[in-house]
Amino acid sequence: MEILLGKTLTELQAVAVECGLPKFAGKQLAEWLYVRRVRSFDEMTNISLKGREALKASYSIGRHAPVAHADSVDGTRKLLFQISNFKFQILDNEPQFIESVYIPEEERGTLCVSTQAGCKMGCKFCMTGTLGFHGHLSAAEILNQIFEADAIVSADGRSGGLTNLVYMGEGEPMDNLDNVLRSLEIMTADYGCAWSPKRITVSSVGITKGLKRFIEESDCHLAISLHNPFPAERQAIMPAEKMCPITDVVALLKQYDWSHQRRVSFEYICWAEMSGHAGNTTPRHAKELLRLLRGLPCRINLIRFHGENEHFRTADEKSMEWLRDYLTENGVTTTIRRSRGEDILAACGQLVAAYAGDKA
């Protein structure tokens, strides 16, 4: 059965006509789906009973609640969703799951949204990369995460509900760009949720073909996973560097205007030297970061590495503070991002969709 969630206004108008309703009923459907966010056709009271029955015969809404959740001591909440509406590569006939993370702060509530089940990029420091890739999320599954999380946290009275989105969960958004752009259109369009694009940030390891299209078709903020300015060192931890060199990514970004409302930032996980892997908070790295980013209005977010393994250990606070101060003093605004939800494996790079939380 086809799903309505994730359809644009034009598509909903076509659905209305198909079901014997006037074309303007498409706008009514959009309001029920994206403003009122109903879960059943019976709630669509300004659509005729005959029309609702016709809709039920061919369509489903597409909403489903998380199957479990875990709560951190710092207020972060991780939500587990089962993927059931699409054709996925199922391993051993087991269902696939994805995770979203809600991060409350004093004046905002941010949701970290997944765009794929697993990930193809294989970054050595990211636990999601160990899952392999199992499938793209549709726009409906992306929006479902947002709507369900918003309903839950609003009911809890947490930080006034959801105020910001970051597409930084499982998966590479530029590898599933059609569905990502469709979800962004619905989140920002007047017929949809009418969010300002300034409330949404989309991340990428730097797939240049997708980046170009994203920049030209969306007004949302962009975050690039950088982590090392030296191509050889970056490729050792991020295989995508071979396909999309960071020098090419930055050269592409410099072709666009980032000086006004829209922002580009770089994510930079900080490591200490360990097991033959050079740390990345040294003066050598700092100088190369300045050289690489010269002429591009941007900011850098320094992030602690979460967890330890045989290849990576987080840099100490002193090294991160030195790097922050050096870059900022030399013209690149740099901040140290506070880690959240590490105790429930909800921090950056920890999503694996396989935790034992509480049933939702």
Tab-separated table of C-alpha atoms in Angstrom:
chain	number	residue	atom	x	y	z
A	1	MET	CA	0.000	0.000	0.000
A	2	GLU	CA	1.384	3.400	-0.970
A	3	ILE	CA	2.285	5.912	1.744
A	4	LEU	CA	1.096	9.536	1.834
A	5	LEU	CA	3.743	10.859	4.216
A	6	GLY	CA	6.575	12.352	2.189
A	7	LYS	CA	4.462	13.387	-0.787
A	8	THR	CA	4.716	16.964	-2.041
A	9	LEU	CA	1.726	19.250	-2.539
A	10	THR	CA	1.600	18.510	-6.273
A	11	GLU	CA	1.604	14.775	-5.571
A	12	LEU	CA	-1.099	15.114	-2.911
A	13	GLN	CA	-3.267	17.030	-5.353
A	14	ALA	CA	-2.914	14.141	-7.801
A	15	VAL	CA	-3.854	11.699	-5.024
A	16	ALA	CA	-6.960	13.732	-4.234
A	17	VAL	CA	-8.132	13.705	-7.852
A	18	GLU	CA	-7.390	9.979	-8.142
A	19	CYS	CA	-9.600	9.337	-5.116
A	20	GLY	CA	-12.500	11.330	-6.533
A	21	LEU	CA	-11.835	14.474	-4.507
A	22	PRO	CA	-11.409	18.029	-5.837
A	23	LYS	CA	-7.846	19.121	-6.518
A	24	PHE	CA	-7.910	21.582	-3.596
A	25	ALA	CA	-8.266	18.617	-1.249
A	26	GLY	CA	-4.543	18.057	-1.838
A	27	LYS	CA	-3.852	21.163	0.257
A	28	GLN	CA	-6.144	19.781	2.948
A	29	LEU	CA	-4.225	16.508	2.925
A	30	ALA	CA	-0.953	18.427	3.291
A	31	GLU	CA	-2.314	20.276	6.311
A	32	TRP	CA	-3.504	17.055	7.970
A	33	LEU	CA	-0.179	15.322	7.314
A	34	TYR	CA	2.346	18.084	7.989
A	35	VAL	CA	0.653	20.634	10.237
A	36	ARG	CA	-1.797	18.603	12.289
A	37	ARG	CA	0.288	15.436	11.804
A	38	VAL	CA	-2.581	12.983	12.087
A	39	ARG	CA	-2.125	9.224	12.273
A	40	SER	CA	-5.382	8.122	10.655
A	41	PHE	CA	-7.697	9.151	7.826
A	42	ASP	CA	-10.605	9.275	10.285
A	43	GLU	CA	-9.086	12.418	11.802
A	44	MET	CA	-9.365	14.272	8.455
A	45	THR	CA	-12.771	15.692	9.287
A	46	ASN	CA	-13.008	18.247	6.462
A	47	ILE	CA	-12.679	15.479	3.845
A	48	SER	CA	-15.874	13.617	2.953
A	49	LEU	CA	-16.446	10.144	4.363
A	50	LYS	CA	-16.494	8.753	0.817
A	51	GLY	CA	-13.185	10.457	0.100
A	52	ARG	CA	-11.618	9.080	3.270
A	53	GLU	CA	-12.744	5.578	2.391
A	54	ALA	CA	-11.211	5.941	-1.072
A	55	LEU	CA	-7.949	7.089	0.503
A	56	LYS	CA	-7.945	4.159	2.941
A	57	ALA	CA	-8.392	1.716	0.080
A	58	SER	CA	-5.157	2.715	-1.633
A	59	TYR	CA	-2.985	4.552	0.883
A	60	SER	CA	-1.647	4.517	4.426
A	61	ILE	CA	-0.508	7.536	6.418
A	62	GLY	CA	2.999	6.164	7.036
A	63	ARG	CA	3.436	7.047	10.711
A	64	HIS	CA	4.889	4.537	13.157
A	65	ALA	CA	6.147	5.040	16.693
A	66	PRO	CA	9.647	4.115	17.871
A	67	VAL	CA	9.911	0.601	19.218
A	68	ALA	CA	12.266	1.516	22.061
A	69	HIS	CA	14.133	4.405	23.634
A	70	ALA	CA	17.044	5.068	25.978
A	71	ASP	CA	17.522	8.129	28.188
A	72	SER	CA	20.866	9.643	29.178
A	73	VAL	CA	21.685	11.210	32.520
A	74	ASP	CA	22.131	14.516	30.658
A	75	GLY	CA	18.589	14.445	29.214
A	76	THR	CA	19.525	13.159	25.766
A	77	ARG	CA	17.043	10.616	24.413
A	78	LYS	CA	17.781	7.988	21.760
A	79	LEU	CA	14.871	6.550	19.753
A	80	LEU	CA	14.907	3.225	17.912
A	81	PHE	CA	12.710	2.836	14.816
A	82	GLN	CA	12.021	-0.374	12.924
A	83	ILE	CA	12.078	0.008	9.160
A	84	SER	CA	9.072	-1.785	7.770
A	85	ASN	CA	7.741	0.197	4.833
A	86	PHE	CA	10.431	-0.263	2.220
A	87	LYS	CA	12.429	-2.914	0.421
A	88	PHE	CA	15.674	-3.281	2.350
A	89	GLN	CA	18.536	-5.708	2.146
A	90	ILE	CA	17.549	-7.882	5.104
A	91	LEU	CA	20.310	-9.844	6.790
A	92	ASP	CA	19.313	-13.328	7.969
A	93	ASN	CA	15.657	-12.308	7.555
A	94	GLU	CA	16.033	-9.926	10.489
A	95	PRO	CA	14.246	-6.542	10.457
A	96	GLN	CA	16.341	-3.405	10.116
A	97	PHE	CA	16.417	-0.568	12.635
A	98	ILE	CA	17.618	3.014	12.715
A	99	GLU	CA	18.246	5.482	15.519
A	100	SER	CA	17.499	9.171	16.093
A	101	VAL	CA	18.832	11.276	18.958
A	102	TYR	CA	17.069	14.155	20.702
A	103	ILE	CA	19.398	16.627	22.442
A	104	PRO	CA	17.734	19.120	24.817
A	105	GLU	CA	19.339	22.443	25.680
A	106	GLU	CA	18.120	25.488	27.574
A	107	GLU	CA	16.590	27.317	24.630
A	108	ARG	CA	16.475	24.662	21.920
A	109	GLY	CA	15.805	21.016	21.254
A	110	THR	CA	17.770	19.374	18.434
A	111	LEU	CA	17.036	16.085	16.702
A	112	CYS	CA	19.829	14.149	15.003
A	113	VAL	CA	18.139	12.420	12.054
A	114	SER	CA	19.214	9.293	10.142
A	115	THR	CA	18.984	9.128	6.340
A	116	GLN	CA	20.080	5.521	5.700
A	117	ALA	CA	20.112	2.188	7.509
A	118	GLY	CA	23.828	1.748	8.049
A	119	CYS	CA	26.295	3.604	5.841
A	120	LYS	CA	28.520	3.003	2.800
A	121	MET	CA	31.258	5.451	3.758
A	122	GLY	CA	33.184	3.154	6.119
A	123	CYS	CA	34.842	5.848	8.256
A	124	LYS	CA	37.203	4.013	10.617
A	125	PHE	CA	36.225	5.997	13.706
A	126	CYS	CA	32.437	5.697	13.302
A	127	MET	CA	30.496	2.800	14.797
A	128	THR	CA	27.733	3.194	12.193
A	129	GLY	CA	30.291	2.282	9.547
A	130	THR	CA	30.646	-1.174	11.103
A	131	LEU	CA	27.018	-1.944	10.184
A	132	GLY	CA	27.579	-1.861	6.458
A	133	PHE	CA	24.836	-0.479	4.232
A	134	HIS	CA	21.300	-1.888	4.256
A	135	GLY	CA	19.213	0.694	2.416
A	136	HIS	CA	18.103	4.270	1.823
A	137	LEU	CA	15.387	5.768	3.988
A	138	SER	CA	12.491	7.269	2.084
A	139	ALA	CA	11.337	10.808	2.767
A	140	ALA	CA	8.510	9.248	4.779
A	141	GLU	CA	10.924	7.438	7.115
A	142	ILE	CA	12.987	10.590	7.542
A	143	LEU	CA	9.919	12.692	8.344
A	144	ASN	CA	8.512	10.003	10.626
A	145	GLN	CA	11.576	10.297	12.869
A	146	ILE	CA	11.029	14.049	13.130
A	147	PHE	CA	7.293	13.938	13.768
A	148	GLU	CA	7.485	11.103	16.299
A	149	ALA	CA	10.339	12.693	18.232
A	150	ASP	CA	8.574	16.051	18.275
A	151	ALA	CA	5.392	14.466	19.609
A	152	ILE	CA	7.279	12.627	22.351
A	153	VAL	CA	9.389	15.515	23.608
A	154	SER	CA	6.517	17.998	23.373
A	155	ALA	CA	4.413	15.685	25.530
A	156	ASP	CA	7.311	15.460	28.001
A	157	GLY	CA	7.607	19.234	28.101
A	158	ARG	CA	11.286	19.040	27.145
A	159	SER	CA	12.788	22.382	26.039
A	160	GLY	CA	9.538	23.454	24.432
A	161	GLY	CA	9.701	20.653	21.885
A	162	LEU	CA	11.765	20.338	18.756
A	163	THR	CA	13.434	23.501	17.410
A	164	ASN	CA	16.354	22.319	15.241
A	165	LEU	CA	17.339	19.423	12.984
A	166	VAL	CA	20.721	17.990	12.066
A	167	TYR	CA	20.901	15.320	9.387
A	168	MET	CA	23.877	13.692	11.097
A	169	GLY	CA	22.573	10.319	12.224
A	170	GLU	CA	23.142	7.055	10.406
A	171	GLY	CA	24.070	7.323	6.748
A	172	GLU	CA	25.449	9.835	4.242
A	173	PRO	CA	22.747	12.357	3.246
A	174	MET	CA	24.339	13.129	-0.140
A	175	ASP	CA	24.141	9.423	-0.999
A	176	ASN	CA	20.351	9.547	-0.542
A	177	LEU	CA	19.872	13.056	-1.844
A	178	ASP	CA	16.485	12.703	-3.580
A	179	ASN	CA	14.797	11.635	-0.360
A	180	VAL	CA	16.748	14.121	1.756
A	181	LEU	CA	15.773	17.033	-0.501
A	182	ARG	CA	12.153	15.889	-0.551
A	183	SER	CA	12.053	15.817	3.258
A	184	LEU	CA	13.695	19.259	3.416
A	185	GLU	CA	11.129	20.677	0.984
A	186	ILE	CA	8.278	19.416	3.139
A	187	MET	CA	9.902	20.676	6.348
A	188	THR	CA	10.416	24.193	4.926
A	189	ALA	CA	7.544	24.686	2.439
A	190	ASP	CA	4.520	26.848	3.269
A	191	TYR	CA	2.245	23.878	2.508
A	192	GLY	CA	4.326	21.709	4.845
A	193	CYS	CA	5.902	22.440	8.226
A	194	ALA	CA	7.052	25.968	7.265
A	195	TRP	CA	10.331	25.725	9.166
A	196	SER	CA	13.073	28.219	8.423
A	197	PRO	CA	16.004	26.526	6.590
A	198	LYS	CA	18.239	28.191	9.193
A	199	ARG	CA	16.960	25.656	11.720
A	200	ILE	CA	18.275	22.695	9.705
A	201	THR	CA	21.845	21.483	9.093
A	202	VAL	CA	22.750	18.662	6.709
A	203	SER	CA	26.092	16.857	6.997
A	204	SER	CA	28.310	15.127	4.442
A	205	VAL	CA	31.727	13.518	4.139
A	206	GLY	CA	31.994	15.541	0.927
A	207	ILE	CA	30.371	13.830	-2.046
A	208	THR	CA	30.902	16.690	-4.481
A	209	LYS	CA	28.203	15.786	-7.006
A	210	GLY	CA	25.589	15.675	-4.265
A	211	LEU	CA	26.969	18.773	-2.550
A	212	LYS	CA	26.603	20.885	-5.667
A	213	ARG	CA	22.990	19.878	-6.074
A	214	PHE	CA	22.250	20.317	-2.365
A	215	ILE	CA	23.730	23.812	-2.284
A	216	GLU	CA	21.747	24.870	-5.350
A	217	GLU	CA	18.418	23.245	-4.408
A	218	SER	CA	18.295	23.888	-0.662
A	219	ASP	CA	18.872	26.837	1.672
A	220	CYS	CA	19.725	24.728	4.722
A	221	HIS	CA	23.070	24.896	6.502
A	222	LEU	CA	25.862	22.481	5.555
A	223	ALA	CA	28.368	20.630	7.744
A	224	ILE	CA	31.367	18.799	6.275
A	225	SER	CA	33.054	15.926	8.111
A	226	LEU	CA	36.696	16.968	7.818
A	227	HIS	CA	38.704	15.404	10.690
A	228	ASN	CA	42.098	15.813	9.011
A	229	PRO	CA	43.330	18.430	6.499
A	230	PHE	CA	46.038	16.206	4.983
A	231	PRO	CA	44.636	14.041	2.141
A	232	ALA	CA	46.767	10.954	2.872
A	233	GLU	CA	45.975	11.011	6.589
A	234	ARG	CA	42.294	11.686	5.920
A	235	GLN	CA	42.066	8.803	3.447
A	236	ALA	CA	43.518	6.437	6.055
A	237	ILE	CA	40.484	7.058	8.274
A	238	MET	CA	37.898	8.126	5.670
A	239	PRO	CA	37.855	6.028	2.468
A	240	ALA	CA	35.617	8.630	0.797
A	241	GLU	CA	38.671	10.899	0.530
A	242	LYS	CA	39.908	8.824	-2.413
A	243	MET	CA	36.688	9.434	-4.370
A	244	CYS	CA	36.076	13.006	-3.199
A	245	PRO	CA	39.282	14.723	-2.047
A	246	ILE	CA	38.789	17.341	0.636
A	247	THR	CA	40.680	19.838	-1.532
A	248	ASP	CA	38.029	19.407	-4.237
A	249	VAL	CA	35.255	19.745	-1.657
A	250	VAL	CA	36.636	23.022	-0.325
A	251	ALA	CA	37.262	24.321	-3.860
A	252	LEU	CA	33.601	23.631	-4.676
A	253	LEU	CA	32.381	25.391	-1.536
A	254	LYS	CA	34.454	28.455	-2.368
A	255	GLN	CA	32.390	28.903	-5.537
A	256	TYR	CA	29.314	29.817	-3.462
A	257	ASP	CA	28.396	32.721	-1.201
A	258	TRP	CA	28.452	31.753	2.491
A	259	SER	CA	28.680	35.265	3.891
A	260	HIS	CA	25.006	35.884	4.677
A	261	GLN	CA	22.255	33.784	6.266
A	262	ARG	CA	23.528	30.377	5.205
A	263	ARG	CA	26.374	28.688	7.069
A	264	VAL	CA	29.002	26.092	6.254
A	265	SER	CA	30.847	24.397	9.105
A	266	PHE	CA	33.413	21.638	9.445
A	267	GLU	CA	33.205	18.789	11.954
A	268	TYR	CA	36.582	17.801	13.380
A	269	ILE	CA	36.892	14.836	15.749
A	270	CYS	CA	40.087	15.194	17.783
A	271	TRP	CA	42.475	12.299	18.406
A	272	ALA	CA	45.685	11.782	20.294
A	273	GLU	CA	48.582	9.977	18.647
A	274	MET	CA	48.117	6.210	19.050
A	275	SER	CA	49.264	2.946	17.446
A	276	GLY	CA	50.966	4.582	14.522
A	277	HIS	CA	48.097	7.000	13.834
A	278	ALA	CA	49.150	10.607	14.138
A	279	GLY	CA	47.058	12.851	16.336
A	280	ASN	CA	45.285	15.686	14.548
A	281	THR	CA	45.553	18.598	16.984
A	282	THR	CA	49.217	19.434	16.313
A	283	PRO	CA	50.584	22.777	15.056
A	284	ARG	CA	51.153	21.054	11.703
A	285	HIS	CA	47.463	20.234	11.410
A	286	ALA	CA	46.405	23.656	12.636
A	287	LYS	CA	48.471	25.458	10.005
A	288	GLU	CA	47.185	23.163	7.243
A	289	LEU	CA	43.587	23.771	8.326
A	290	LEU	CA	44.143	27.509	7.948
A	291	ARG	CA	45.726	27.029	4.532
A	292	LEU	CA	42.948	24.715	3.329
A	293	LEU	CA	40.088	26.942	4.478
A	294	ARG	CA	41.594	30.333	3.646
A	295	GLY	CA	39.034	32.515	1.891
A	296	LEU	CA	36.011	30.433	2.914
A	297	PRO	CA	33.695	31.962	5.562
A	298	CYS	CA	33.141	29.021	7.903
A	299	ARG	CA	33.434	27.685	11.402
A	300	ILE	CA	34.985	24.528	12.842
A	301	ASN	CA	33.382	22.362	15.527
A	302	LEU	CA	35.894	20.334	17.528
A	303	ILE	CA	34.458	17.058	18.830
A	304	ARG	CA	35.812	14.567	21.344
A	305	PHE	CA	36.271	11.025	20.051
A	306	HIS	CA	33.707	8.895	21.838
A	307	GLY	CA	35.042	5.579	23.029
A	308	GLU	CA	38.461	4.018	22.624
A	309	ASN	CA	39.802	1.268	20.394
A	310	GLU	CA	43.162	0.024	19.226
A	311	HIS	CA	43.550	2.863	16.726
A	312	PHE	CA	41.895	5.915	18.288
A	313	ARG	CA	41.895	7.728	21.605
A	314	THR	CA	40.407	11.166	22.164
A	315	ALA	CA	42.757	14.124	22.395
A	316	ASP	CA	43.092	15.711	25.818
A	317	GLU	CA	41.216	18.869	26.677
A	318	LYS	CA	44.360	20.995	26.685
A	319	SER	CA	45.173	20.056	23.066
A	320	MET	CA	41.627	20.783	21.939
A	321	GLU	CA	41.601	24.136	23.711
A	322	TRP	CA	44.934	25.067	22.107
A	323	LEU	CA	43.626	24.169	18.646
A	324	ARG	CA	40.406	26.126	19.227
A	325	ASP	CA	42.279	29.221	20.375
A	326	TYR	CA	44.895	29.060	17.592
A	327	LEU	CA	42.314	28.731	14.818
A	328	THR	CA	40.038	31.415	16.263
A	329	GLU	CA	42.912	33.847	16.728
A	330	ASN	CA	43.847	33.287	13.089
A	331	GLY	CA	40.429	34.046	11.701
A	332	VAL	CA	38.505	30.732	11.733
A	333	THR	CA	35.829	30.707	14.435
A	334	THR	CA	36.236	27.417	16.288
A	335	THR	CA	34.261	25.893	19.148
A	336	ILE	CA	34.492	22.726	21.211
A	337	ARG	CA	31.200	20.878	21.015
A	338	ARG	CA	29.980	19.509	24.315
A	339	SER	CA	29.448	15.736	24.179
A	340	ARG	CA	25.929	14.525	24.913
A	341	GLY	CA	24.398	11.095	25.444
A	342	GLU	CA	27.651	9.145	25.568
A	343	ASP	CA	26.345	6.868	28.332
A	344	ILE	CA	23.600	5.536	25.998
A	345	LEU	CA	25.812	5.366	22.865
A	346	ALA	CA	24.089	8.422	21.423
A	347	ALA	CA	27.094	10.696	20.939
A	348	CYS	CA	28.700	11.522	17.599
A	349	GLY	CA	29.831	8.357	15.804
A	350	GLN	CA	28.177	5.934	18.221
A	351	LEU	CA	24.898	5.050	16.462
A	352	VAL	CA	24.611	1.337	15.692
A	353	ALA	CA	20.843	0.695	16.043
A	354	ALA	CA	21.464	-2.186	18.419
A	355	TYR	CA	20.996	-1.037	22.013
A	356	ALA	CA	18.854	-2.477	24.770
A	357	GLY	CA	16.724	0.468	25.823
A	358	ASP	CA	13.226	0.732	27.204
A	359	LYS	CA	10.204	-0.033	25.094
A	360	ALA	CA	8.635	3.143	23.751
